[in-house]
Structures are given as C-alpha cells and as structure tokens.
C-alpha cells in the first residue's frame, strides 16, 4: 500500500496526514487514495496493451460514486449486479456501452431497465432468466446481444464463501449444457448470444484454476462457432487476489500471459471484471481507541469502529494489517491484543492475539487493505450510523460520503398508523 506511508512518524494518505483527517471528519472513517486507484487500474490496463480489452470495474467491491468516477475517467467500464449498481455506474459517468450486468437473480424490472439503458451486455446465468430476457426484449421490440455465464466446475482454491465456479455454487449454467442453452438463446426473437462469460471466485492467488477455466471457455467458443454462433467476446470475470497478510498474488504480467496463452488464438474481445485488485489496497479504515481492557487471560483494545463498519473479519475470518497512525519504534515492546468493537457480539472482533504496542485511549489505528468489501458491506446494526468515506488526491481530500445524523437514520422508519 505505497500510497499509505509514514512521514515524520505519522501515517499519511498520499500527502494528507491521517490525524488531520480524523479531526476534520471524526472517527471511524474510510480513506481512499486516488493515486492507488489510478496506479492499479493503469497497471491492469497496461498488461493488456495492444489487445481488444474492456476492463469493467466490479462495482460490488466499492460502490462509492467517487471511486467509480475515478476509474471511469481512466477508461474503465463497470460490472454491476443490481439495478442500484447500474444506476450508480451511470451516475458516476460510466457510458452504458461499457457496462456489463451480471448476477443470478436479476428481476424482470431490472432486466427491462438495463435494456432501456442500452448497456453492453447482460450476462445470463440460467435458462429461466434467458426466457425472461427474451420475453422482455420481444415485448419492447428490442434487439439485444447477450452473454451467457458458464460454470466450469473448477475449484478456485479460495474461501468457500467467495468461490463461484464449482458445480455446487449457484452461479452460471453447467458448461456441459452450454451448447443447448446457446441454441435456445439464438432461437429467441431479438436475442443474439455473443459472449461466453466465466468467473470462478474472488481473492484468487493461484493462476492454475483460472487457466483451467479459461481453457475450457476457449474450447467452448470453438464448439459454439462450429455450431454457427458468432461469438465475438469472452468475459473472464475478475477475482485476482491482493496481499492482506502473507499472500503472494500473481503479477499483472503473469496473469496477462496466462490469459493470452489460454485464449489468445480466438480473436475475441477480452472482458475483465476486476474489483478487489483495484480497490482493496487503495483504502484504509481509520478508528480511534476507546479503552484498553485487561481481562483474566486477554488484552482487549476496544475501538470505535465495529463489525457493522467492516464485516470481513467476522464474516470470513479475514486478516487486515493493523497500523498505529503514529509510527512505533522498531524496538518498542509489543504484546498480544484482541482488537474489538463496541457491538454486543463476540464476533465483533477485528483481530485476535495480534502483537501490538501499547495503545492508549484516543490513539488512532488503521486497518489496511480495506478499500474493497468494507464500506460497501456496512450496515446500521445497533443503530450505528454509516461512517464517512474520504477520497484523497495529493494534498487534498474530499468527503465523498458524509456521516448521517441520527434524525436521518430514524426518518427511514415510522410508527404504525394505529400507534
């Protein structure tokens, strides 16, 4: 996370000191780096320079309008999985012709809205969805080019809750049935299948499963073309991992080399859906120590962030590096500590037995690698307010989502008419 580093003993986001941000916006808050987003997108795009490649940022990783807008201005499209995300992408300036709509549960209203916007592709994931899309296209007299997502039954070797390419996962159509389903799509008035899509999981640090899946897609494209289908593109999804702890994710160059070896002879447009790999290490979560509590057998550091702000540790047992905002000397004493939030759940724990220096009330710490699946998965559990999101660029910052006040939170509800 080179955009977050110590300067004169103080953690900075680019050229903005984190303590100054904490004073300005209060804690906890998310902080994103424009330079980090730009560098990671550019690195990804450069790896496919000279190829017909469409890079659609996976909005589910971080759906803040300013984050999407930063990437859109660099040329990114968007991969969305709901009408809400589609509306966000459009509002942030992503052209419709650079938007792909994925997901297993698109409603008829969502499909109709996407067709009305003229987006690039809807990736169909089941036969019932295909029939619904065909009926909507016919009723609105639209011609639509679609993708069909296949499930190659490949073990991505990632966390079970973010694996998407095994036969027991809910995503895509069985690749063994793909020829039949593409034929069904081709027979629908106004529908032309043009893309084979695949995505086998998230936080992937081994290229081997991807190579197997992409090679299967290449074989399917050849078979589809032999059946008379004009397949002009393949959507290879996203899922590239990042370093949270001791992972060793593949380089962009190694990834691109593997992709071209597996699919480069097809003459297809390459569509990618990177999310975490662009946003994850472009953001941090900053929180303040409330108390240090010494229990019978544990040292607890209680902070003002909670699992409703960053649920990944509770949901996935995810690791986030913990950075004191004031740099700790290398020879400072460290002792095991559990970093916990104030929510009434034992699961509201960010780290267990982590070796940390002494932390006092009002000290600031940062959770690293929090730019993806952080704020976007937040809730108001315990009637806690959603926390601010801040985007920095060089020595400037902007609050790109403010903290609501309690009146706004309560205004979403009302007493029943008879109360």
Short mmCIF file of C-alpha atoms in Angstrom, two decimals:
data_model
loop_
_atom_site.label_atom_id
_atom_site.label_comp_id
_atom_site.label_asym_id
_atom_site.label_seq_id
_atom_site.Cartn_x
_atom_site.Cartn_y
_atom_site.Cartn_z
CA UNK A 1 0.00 0.00 0.00
CA UNK A 2 2.56 2.53 -1.15
CA UNK A 3 0.01 5.38 -1.11
CA UNK A 4 -0.29 4.98 2.69
CA UNK A 5 3.07 5.51 4.37
CA UNK A 6 4.69 7.13 7.36
CA UNK A 7 6.14 10.61 7.04
CA UNK A 8 7.93 12.03 10.05
CA UNK A 9 6.37 9.29 12.13
CA UNK A 10 2.76 9.96 11.05
CA UNK A 11 0.70 7.80 8.70
CA UNK A 12 -0.28 9.70 5.56
CA UNK A 13 -2.69 9.02 2.73
CA UNK A 14 -0.72 10.38 -0.20
CA UNK A 15 0.19 13.84 1.22
CA UNK A 16 -2.66 14.10 3.70
CA UNK A 17 -1.90 13.33 7.37
CA UNK A 18 -4.36 10.86 8.86
CA UNK A 19 -4.63 12.69 12.23
CA UNK A 20 -5.73 15.84 10.40
CA UNK A 21 -8.44 13.87 8.62
CA UNK A 22 -9.57 12.37 11.92
CA UNK A 23 -10.01 15.86 13.36
CA UNK A 24 -11.87 17.05 10.27
CA UNK A 25 -14.33 14.19 9.78
CA UNK A 26 -14.31 12.27 13.06
CA UNK A 27 -13.71 8.58 13.57
CA UNK A 28 -14.20 5.99 12.34
CA UNK A 29 -13.87 6.72 8.61
CA UNK A 30 -12.74 5.15 5.36
CA UNK A 31 -9.98 6.79 3.36
CA UNK A 32 -9.29 6.03 -0.31
CA UNK A 33 -6.33 7.06 -2.43
CA UNK A 34 -6.86 8.42 -5.94
CA UNK A 35 -3.25 7.58 -6.75
CA UNK A 36 -3.76 3.99 -5.61
CA UNK A 37 -6.86 3.51 -7.75
CA UNK A 38 -5.15 5.12 -10.73
CA UNK A 39 -1.94 3.11 -10.42
CA UNK A 40 -3.70 -0.22 -10.04
CA UNK A 41 -6.08 0.40 -12.93
CA UNK A 42 -3.26 1.59 -15.18
CA UNK A 43 -1.13 -1.44 -14.30
CA UNK A 44 -4.01 -3.74 -15.20
CA UNK A 45 -4.76 -1.93 -18.46
CA UNK A 46 -1.09 -1.81 -19.46
CA UNK A 47 -0.82 -5.58 -19.05
CA UNK A 48 -3.28 -5.91 -21.95
CA UNK A 49 -1.95 -3.08 -24.09
CA UNK A 50 -2.46 -3.85 -27.77
CA UNK A 51 -5.36 -6.22 -27.06
CA UNK A 52 -9.06 -5.53 -27.60
CA UNK A 53 -9.80 -5.44 -23.88
CA UNK A 54 -12.71 -3.95 -21.94
CA UNK A 55 -11.97 -3.52 -18.24
CA UNK A 56 -15.22 -3.31 -16.30
CA UNK A 57 -14.62 -2.36 -12.66
CA UNK A 58 -16.62 -4.63 -10.36
CA UNK A 59 -18.81 -2.12 -8.56
CA UNK A 60 -19.70 -4.51 -5.75
CA UNK A 61 -16.13 -4.18 -4.41
CA UNK A 62 -16.60 -0.48 -3.60
CA UNK A 63 -19.63 1.33 -4.98
CA UNK A 64 -18.82 4.87 -3.86
CA UNK A 65 -19.60 7.26 -6.73
CA UNK A 66 -16.23 8.97 -6.40
CA UNK A 67 -14.37 5.66 -6.64
CA UNK A 68 -16.37 4.58 -9.69
CA UNK A 69 -15.91 8.04 -11.20
CA UNK A 70 -12.16 8.00 -10.67
CA UNK A 71 -11.89 4.74 -12.59
CA UNK A 72 -14.40 5.79 -15.26
CA UNK A 73 -12.27 8.81 -16.08
CA UNK A 74 -9.37 6.43 -16.71
CA UNK A 75 -11.46 4.49 -19.22
CA UNK A 76 -12.96 1.78 -17.01
CA UNK A 77 -16.35 0.31 -17.64
CA UNK A 78 -18.45 -1.27 -14.89
CA UNK A 79 -19.58 -4.74 -13.91
CA UNK A 80 -22.84 -4.44 -11.95
CA UNK A 81 -25.07 -6.97 -10.21
CA UNK A 82 -28.20 -4.93 -9.44
CA UNK A 83 -30.24 -2.05 -10.80
CA UNK A 84 -28.89 0.08 -7.97
CA UNK A 85 -25.30 -0.58 -9.00
CA UNK A 86 -26.23 0.12 -12.62
CA UNK A 87 -27.70 3.46 -11.60
CA UNK A 88 -24.55 4.23 -9.61
CA UNK A 89 -22.32 3.43 -12.58
CA UNK A 90 -24.36 5.67 -14.87
CA UNK A 91 -24.42 8.47 -12.28
CA UNK A 92 -20.64 8.25 -11.93
CA UNK A 93 -20.13 8.72 -15.66
CA UNK A 94 -19.65 5.18 -16.98
CA UNK A 95 -21.02 5.03 -20.55
CA UNK A 96 -23.77 2.41 -20.99
CA UNK A 97 -21.80 0.74 -23.75
CA UNK A 98 -19.09 -0.11 -21.19
CA UNK A 99 -21.41 -1.74 -18.64
CA UNK A 100 -21.93 -5.49 -18.08
CA UNK A 101 -24.80 -6.72 -15.87
CA UNK A 102 -24.01 -9.98 -14.04
CA UNK A 103 -25.76 -11.89 -11.24
CA UNK A 104 -28.04 -14.89 -10.79
CA UNK A 105 -31.17 -13.10 -9.59
CA UNK A 106 -31.93 -10.24 -11.96
CA UNK A 107 -35.61 -9.36 -11.72
CA UNK A 108 -37.71 -8.62 -14.77
CA UNK A 109 -37.82 -4.96 -13.79
CA UNK A 110 -34.02 -4.88 -13.57
CA UNK A 111 -33.66 -6.56 -16.96
CA UNK A 112 -36.11 -4.11 -18.52
CA UNK A 113 -34.25 -1.16 -17.02
CA UNK A 114 -30.89 -2.46 -18.28
CA UNK A 115 -32.26 -2.99 -21.77
CA UNK A 116 -33.71 0.52 -21.78
CA UNK A 117 -30.29 1.96 -20.92
CA UNK A 118 -28.64 0.17 -23.85
CA UNK A 119 -25.85 -1.42 -21.81
CA UNK A 120 -23.16 -3.51 -23.47
CA UNK A 121 -24.04 -6.97 -22.17
CA UNK A 122 -26.39 -8.78 -19.84
CA UNK A 123 -24.69 -11.99 -18.72
CA UNK A 124 -27.47 -14.55 -18.40
CA UNK A 125 -26.98 -17.18 -15.68
CA UNK A 126 -29.92 -19.57 -16.04
CA UNK A 127 -32.50 -20.84 -18.52
CA UNK A 128 -35.42 -19.13 -16.71
CA UNK A 129 -33.52 -15.83 -16.84
CA UNK A 130 -32.91 -16.35 -20.55
CA UNK A 131 -36.62 -16.87 -21.17
CA UNK A 132 -37.48 -13.77 -19.13
CA UNK A 133 -34.98 -11.66 -21.04
CA UNK A 134 -36.31 -12.96 -24.37
CA UNK A 135 -39.88 -12.10 -23.41
CA UNK A 136 -38.90 -8.59 -22.31
CA UNK A 137 -36.86 -7.98 -25.46
CA UNK A 138 -39.80 -9.12 -27.61
CA UNK A 139 -42.35 -7.04 -25.72
CA UNK A 140 -40.23 -3.92 -26.14
CA UNK A 141 -39.21 -4.73 -29.73
CA UNK A 142 -35.50 -4.61 -28.85
CA UNK A 143 -32.54 -6.34 -30.41
CA UNK A 144 -30.13 -7.39 -27.67
CA UNK A 145 -26.72 -9.03 -27.68
CA UNK A 146 -26.10 -11.07 -24.55
CA UNK A 147 -23.52 -13.16 -22.77
CA UNK A 148 -24.13 -16.49 -21.09
CA UNK A 149 -22.13 -17.31 -17.99
CA UNK A 150 -20.93 -20.88 -17.71
CA UNK A 151 -19.95 -22.76 -14.59
CA UNK A 152 -16.85 -24.85 -15.40
CA UNK A 153 -16.80 -26.81 -12.11
CA UNK A 154 -13.30 -25.61 -11.25
CA UNK A 155 -12.09 -25.32 -7.64
CA UNK A 156 -10.69 -21.80 -7.27
CA UNK A 157 -8.85 -22.73 -4.05
CA UNK A 158 -10.25 -19.74 -2.22
CA UNK A 159 -12.57 -19.21 0.78
CA UNK A 160 -15.74 -21.29 0.42
CA UNK A 161 -17.96 -18.22 0.77
CA UNK A 162 -16.39 -16.47 -2.24
CA UNK A 163 -15.94 -19.47 -4.54
CA UNK A 164 -18.25 -19.29 -7.56
CA UNK A 165 -17.02 -21.82 -10.12
CA UNK A 166 -17.88 -25.22 -8.62
CA UNK A 167 -20.89 -27.25 -9.69
CA UNK A 168 -22.43 -26.78 -6.23
CA UNK A 169 -22.23 -22.98 -6.49
CA UNK A 170 -25.29 -21.04 -7.63
CA UNK A 171 -23.57 -19.17 -10.47
CA UNK A 172 -23.77 -19.73 -14.21
CA UNK A 173 -25.06 -22.64 -16.30
CA UNK A 174 -23.42 -26.03 -16.34
CA UNK A 175 -20.77 -25.86 -19.06
CA UNK A 176 -21.83 -29.33 -20.24
CA UNK A 177 -25.24 -27.84 -21.18
CA UNK A 178 -23.88 -24.68 -22.75
CA UNK A 179 -24.32 -25.68 -26.40
CA UNK A 180 -28.01 -26.39 -25.83
CA UNK A 181 -28.59 -23.14 -23.92
CA UNK A 182 -26.77 -21.04 -26.52
CA UNK A 183 -29.02 -22.66 -29.15
CA UNK A 184 -32.08 -21.71 -27.09
CA UNK A 185 -30.83 -18.13 -26.89
CA UNK A 186 -30.19 -17.98 -30.61
CA UNK A 187 -33.75 -19.14 -31.30
CA UNK A 188 -35.31 -16.29 -29.29
CA UNK A 189 -36.52 -13.36 -31.43
CA UNK A 190 -34.36 -10.30 -30.90
CA UNK A 191 -31.70 -12.13 -28.86
CA UNK A 192 -28.17 -12.85 -30.11
CA UNK A 193 -25.66 -14.61 -27.85
CA UNK A 194 -22.23 -13.07 -28.42
CA UNK A 195 -20.24 -13.62 -25.22
CA UNK A 196 -19.13 -16.60 -23.15
CA UNK A 197 -18.64 -15.48 -19.55
CA UNK A 198 -16.95 -17.18 -16.61
CA UNK A 199 -15.95 -16.17 -13.08
CA UNK A 200 -14.72 -18.80 -10.63
CA UNK A 201 -14.23 -16.82 -7.42
CA UNK A 202 -12.61 -13.97 -5.56
CA UNK A 203 -9.25 -13.44 -3.84
CA UNK A 204 -7.52 -15.86 -6.23
CA UNK A 205 -3.77 -16.14 -5.77
CA UNK A 206 -3.13 -19.21 -7.93
CA UNK A 207 -3.27 -18.91 -11.72
CA UNK A 208 -3.71 -22.66 -12.27
CA UNK A 209 -7.50 -22.83 -11.64
CA UNK A 210 -8.03 -19.78 -13.85
CA UNK A 211 -6.01 -21.35 -16.63
CA UNK A 212 -8.19 -24.48 -16.47
CA UNK A 213 -11.40 -22.42 -16.56
CA UNK A 214 -10.22 -20.13 -19.36
CA UNK A 215 -9.04 -23.07 -21.46
CA UNK A 216 -12.48 -24.65 -21.05
CA UNK A 217 -14.03 -21.40 -22.25
CA UNK A 218 -11.75 -21.39 -25.30
CA UNK A 219 -12.84 -24.93 -26.18
CA UNK A 220 -16.48 -23.92 -25.77
CA UNK A 221 -16.05 -20.91 -28.07
CA UNK A 222 -14.63 -23.18 -30.77
CA UNK A 223 -17.57 -25.57 -30.39
CA UNK A 224 -20.11 -22.72 -30.48
CA UNK A 225 -18.57 -21.27 -33.61
CA UNK A 226 -18.70 -24.70 -35.20
CA UNK A 227 -22.44 -24.66 -34.42
CA UNK A 228 -22.79 -21.36 -36.25
CA UNK A 229 -22.73 -18.88 -33.35
CA UNK A 230 -20.91 -15.59 -33.89
CA UNK A 231 -19.06 -15.40 -30.58
CA UNK A 232 -17.06 -12.16 -30.55
CA UNK A 233 -16.08 -11.79 -26.89
CA UNK A 234 -15.22 -13.70 -23.74
CA UNK A 235 -15.83 -12.34 -20.26
CA UNK A 236 -13.16 -13.75 -17.93
CA UNK A 237 -14.54 -12.16 -14.78
CA UNK A 238 -12.31 -10.88 -12.02
CA UNK A 239 -11.13 -12.35 -8.76
CA UNK A 240 -7.41 -11.58 -8.70
CA UNK A 241 -6.21 -11.58 -5.11
CA UNK A 242 -4.37 -8.95 -3.14
CA UNK A 243 -1.98 -9.13 -0.23
CA UNK A 244 -3.69 -8.87 3.15
CA UNK A 245 -1.12 -10.81 5.16
CA UNK A 246 1.40 -13.22 3.63
CA UNK A 247 -0.36 -13.93 0.31
CA UNK A 248 1.66 -13.83 -2.90
CA UNK A 249 -0.79 -12.75 -5.61
CA UNK A 250 0.28 -13.13 -9.25
CA UNK A 251 1.67 -10.13 -11.09
CA UNK A 252 -0.37 -8.41 -13.78
CA UNK A 253 2.19 -9.60 -16.33
CA UNK A 254 1.91 -13.23 -15.24
CA UNK A 255 -1.88 -13.00 -15.32
CA UNK A 256 -1.93 -11.43 -18.78
CA UNK A 257 0.50 -14.03 -20.10
CA UNK A 258 -1.73 -16.84 -18.82
CA UNK A 259 -4.87 -15.26 -20.30
CA UNK A 260 -3.31 -14.85 -23.74
CA UNK A 261 -1.88 -18.37 -23.71
CA UNK A 262 -5.31 -19.80 -22.89
CA UNK A 263 -7.48 -17.61 -25.13
CA UNK A 264 -5.29 -15.51 -27.40
CA UNK A 265 -5.98 -17.55 -30.53
CA UNK A 266 -9.71 -16.84 -30.50
CA UNK A 267 -9.69 -13.28 -31.88
CA UNK A 268 -12.22 -12.33 -29.20
CA UNK A 269 -12.60 -9.11 -27.27
CA UNK A 270 -11.43 -9.75 -23.72
CA UNK A 271 -13.70 -8.51 -20.93
CA UNK A 272 -12.41 -8.33 -17.36
CA UNK A 273 -14.19 -7.51 -14.11
CA UNK A 274 -11.50 -6.56 -11.56
CA UNK A 275 -12.72 -5.21 -8.23
CA UNK A 276 -10.73 -6.05 -5.12
CA UNK A 277 -7.45 -5.93 -7.04
CA UNK A 278 -8.11 -2.26 -7.90
CA UNK A 279 -9.79 -1.02 -4.72
CA UNK A 280 -8.62 -3.28 -1.88
CA UNK A 281 -5.21 -1.81 -1.17
CA UNK A 282 -6.35 1.66 -2.25
CA UNK A 283 -8.18 2.19 1.02
CA UNK A 284 -7.90 2.02 4.81
CA UNK A 285 -10.30 2.21 7.74
CA UNK A 286 -9.23 4.61 10.50
CA UNK A 287 -10.54 4.12 14.03
CA UNK A 288 -9.88 5.51 17.49
CA UNK A 289 -9.10 3.58 20.65
CA UNK A 290 -11.82 3.97 23.27
CA UNK A 291 -10.42 1.80 26.06
CA UNK A 292 -7.82 -0.83 26.75
CA UNK A 293 -9.29 -3.57 28.93
CA UNK A 294 -7.15 -6.19 30.64
CA UNK A 295 -9.16 -9.37 31.19
CA UNK A 296 -8.29 -12.51 33.12
CA UNK A 297 -6.49 -14.01 30.13
CA UNK A 298 -6.76 -11.47 27.28
CA UNK A 299 -5.82 -7.91 26.50
CA UNK A 300 -8.66 -6.14 24.69
CA UNK A 301 -8.25 -2.92 22.74
CA UNK A 302 -11.74 -1.51 22.22
CA UNK A 303 -12.09 0.83 19.22
CA UNK A 304 -14.92 2.96 17.86
CA UNK A 305 -15.20 1.01 14.58
CA UNK A 306 -17.27 -2.15 14.64
CA UNK A 307 -18.28 -5.16 12.59
CA UNK A 308 -21.10 -3.14 11.01
CA UNK A 309 -18.40 -0.87 9.52
CA UNK A 310 -16.03 -3.66 8.40
CA UNK A 311 -17.63 -7.09 8.49
CA UNK A 312 -14.90 -9.07 6.69
CA UNK A 313 -13.15 -10.36 9.85
CA UNK A 314 -16.45 -11.53 11.34
CA UNK A 315 -17.77 -12.96 8.07
CA UNK A 316 -14.64 -14.52 6.56
CA UNK A 317 -12.14 -14.57 9.45
CA UNK A 318 -10.32 -12.09 7.22
CA UNK A 319 -6.94 -10.64 8.15
CA UNK A 320 -6.24 -6.90 7.99
CA UNK A 321 -2.89 -5.47 8.96
CA UNK A 322 -3.20 -3.01 11.86
CA UNK A 323 -1.16 0.17 11.62
CA UNK A 324 -0.75 2.60 14.53
CA UNK A 325 -1.20 6.04 12.98
CA UNK A 326 1.79 7.26 15.00
CA UNK A 327 4.72 5.10 13.96
CA UNK A 328 6.02 2.76 16.62
CA UNK A 329 9.80 2.42 17.08
CA UNK A 330 11.09 -0.94 15.99
CA UNK A 331 12.36 -1.76 19.48
CA UNK A 332 9.10 -0.85 21.24
CA UNK A 333 7.56 -3.57 23.40
CA UNK A 334 4.67 -5.46 21.84
CA UNK A 335 2.15 -7.75 23.45
CA UNK A 336 -0.77 -9.84 22.15
CA UNK A 337 -4.07 -7.94 21.95
CA UNK A 338 -7.58 -8.55 20.67
CA UNK A 339 -8.87 -5.57 18.69
CA UNK A 340 -12.61 -5.40 19.22
CA UNK A 341 -15.52 -3.08 18.55
CA UNK A 342 -18.38 -1.93 20.79
CA UNK A 343 -21.15 -4.08 19.27
CA UNK A 344 -22.82 -6.64 21.51
CA UNK A 345 -21.49 -9.63 19.55
CA UNK A 346 -18.40 -11.69 20.30
CA UNK A 347 -17.96 -11.75 16.53
CA UNK A 348 -17.28 -8.01 16.67
CA UNK A 349 -13.58 -8.77 16.70
CA UNK A 350 -11.08 -7.47 14.14
CA UNK A 351 -8.00 -9.36 15.32
CA UNK A 352 -7.08 -11.89 17.98
CA UNK A 353 -3.77 -12.11 19.83
CA UNK A 354 -2.18 -9.63 17.44
CA UNK A 355 1.25 -8.40 18.59
CA UNK A 356 0.79 -4.67 19.09
CA UNK A 357 2.50 -1.86 21.00
CA UNK A 358 0.85 -0.08 23.90
CA UNK A 359 -2.32 1.66 22.75
CA UNK A 360 -3.97 4.34 24.85
CA UNK A 361 -7.43 5.95 24.66
CA UNK A 362 -7.69 8.36 21.70
CA UNK A 363 -4.79 6.73 19.83
CA UNK A 364 -5.59 6.19 16.15
CA UNK A 365 -5.05 2.94 14.30
CA UNK A 366 -5.76 2.00 10.69
CA UNK A 367 -6.95 -1.27 9.21
CA UNK A 368 -5.03 -1.76 5.98
CA UNK A 369 -6.39 -3.20 2.73
CA UNK A 370 -9.92 -2.00 3.49
CA UNK A 371 -10.81 -0.37 0.18
CA UNK A 372 -12.84 -3.36 -1.06
CA UNK A 373 -15.79 -5.05 0.65
CA UNK A 374 -15.59 -2.58 3.53
CA UNK A 375 -17.96 0.39 3.36
CA UNK A 376 -19.98 -1.32 0.64
CA UNK A 377 -20.99 -4.12 3.06
CA UNK A 378 -21.65 -1.83 6.03
CA UNK A 379 -24.92 -1.64 7.92
CA UNK A 380 -26.54 0.40 10.69
CA UNK A 381 -26.67 -2.55 13.11
CA UNK A 382 -27.07 -1.39 16.74
CA UNK A 383 -28.44 1.84 15.20
CA UNK A 384 -24.91 2.89 14.39
CA UNK A 385 -24.53 5.50 11.69
CA UNK A 386 -22.75 4.67 8.45
CA UNK A 387 -19.29 6.19 8.57
CA UNK A 388 -17.76 8.78 6.25
CA UNK A 389 -15.77 7.90 3.16
CA UNK A 390 -12.96 10.25 2.17
CA UNK A 391 -11.08 10.41 -1.13
CA UNK A 392 -7.64 11.99 -1.18
CA UNK A 393 -5.63 13.27 -4.12
CA UNK A 394 -2.13 14.56 -3.45
CA UNK A 395 -2.56 17.01 -0.53
CA UNK A 396 -6.33 17.48 -0.90
CA UNK A 397 -9.25 15.48 0.43
CA UNK A 398 -12.98 15.36 -0.15
CA UNK A 399 -15.70 13.73 1.94
CA UNK A 400 -17.41 11.59 -0.68
CA UNK A 401 -19.96 10.15 1.73
CA UNK A 402 -20.79 12.03 4.89
CA UNK A 403 -21.88 10.56 8.20
CA UNK A 404 -25.68 10.88 8.52
CA UNK A 405 -27.14 12.28 11.70
CA UNK A 406 -29.47 10.24 13.88
CA UNK A 407 -32.58 12.09 12.69
CA UNK A 408 -31.85 10.97 9.12
CA UNK A 409 -31.44 7.40 10.30
CA UNK A 410 -34.75 7.43 12.17
CA UNK A 411 -36.63 9.17 9.33
CA UNK A 412 -36.42 5.97 7.29
CA UNK A 413 -38.96 4.46 9.67
CA UNK A 414 -42.21 5.47 11.31
CA UNK A 415 -44.69 4.17 13.86
CA UNK A 416 -47.57 2.14 12.51
CA UNK A 417 -50.75 4.07 11.62
CA UNK A 418 -52.51 2.75 14.73
CA UNK A 419 -49.75 3.69 17.17
#
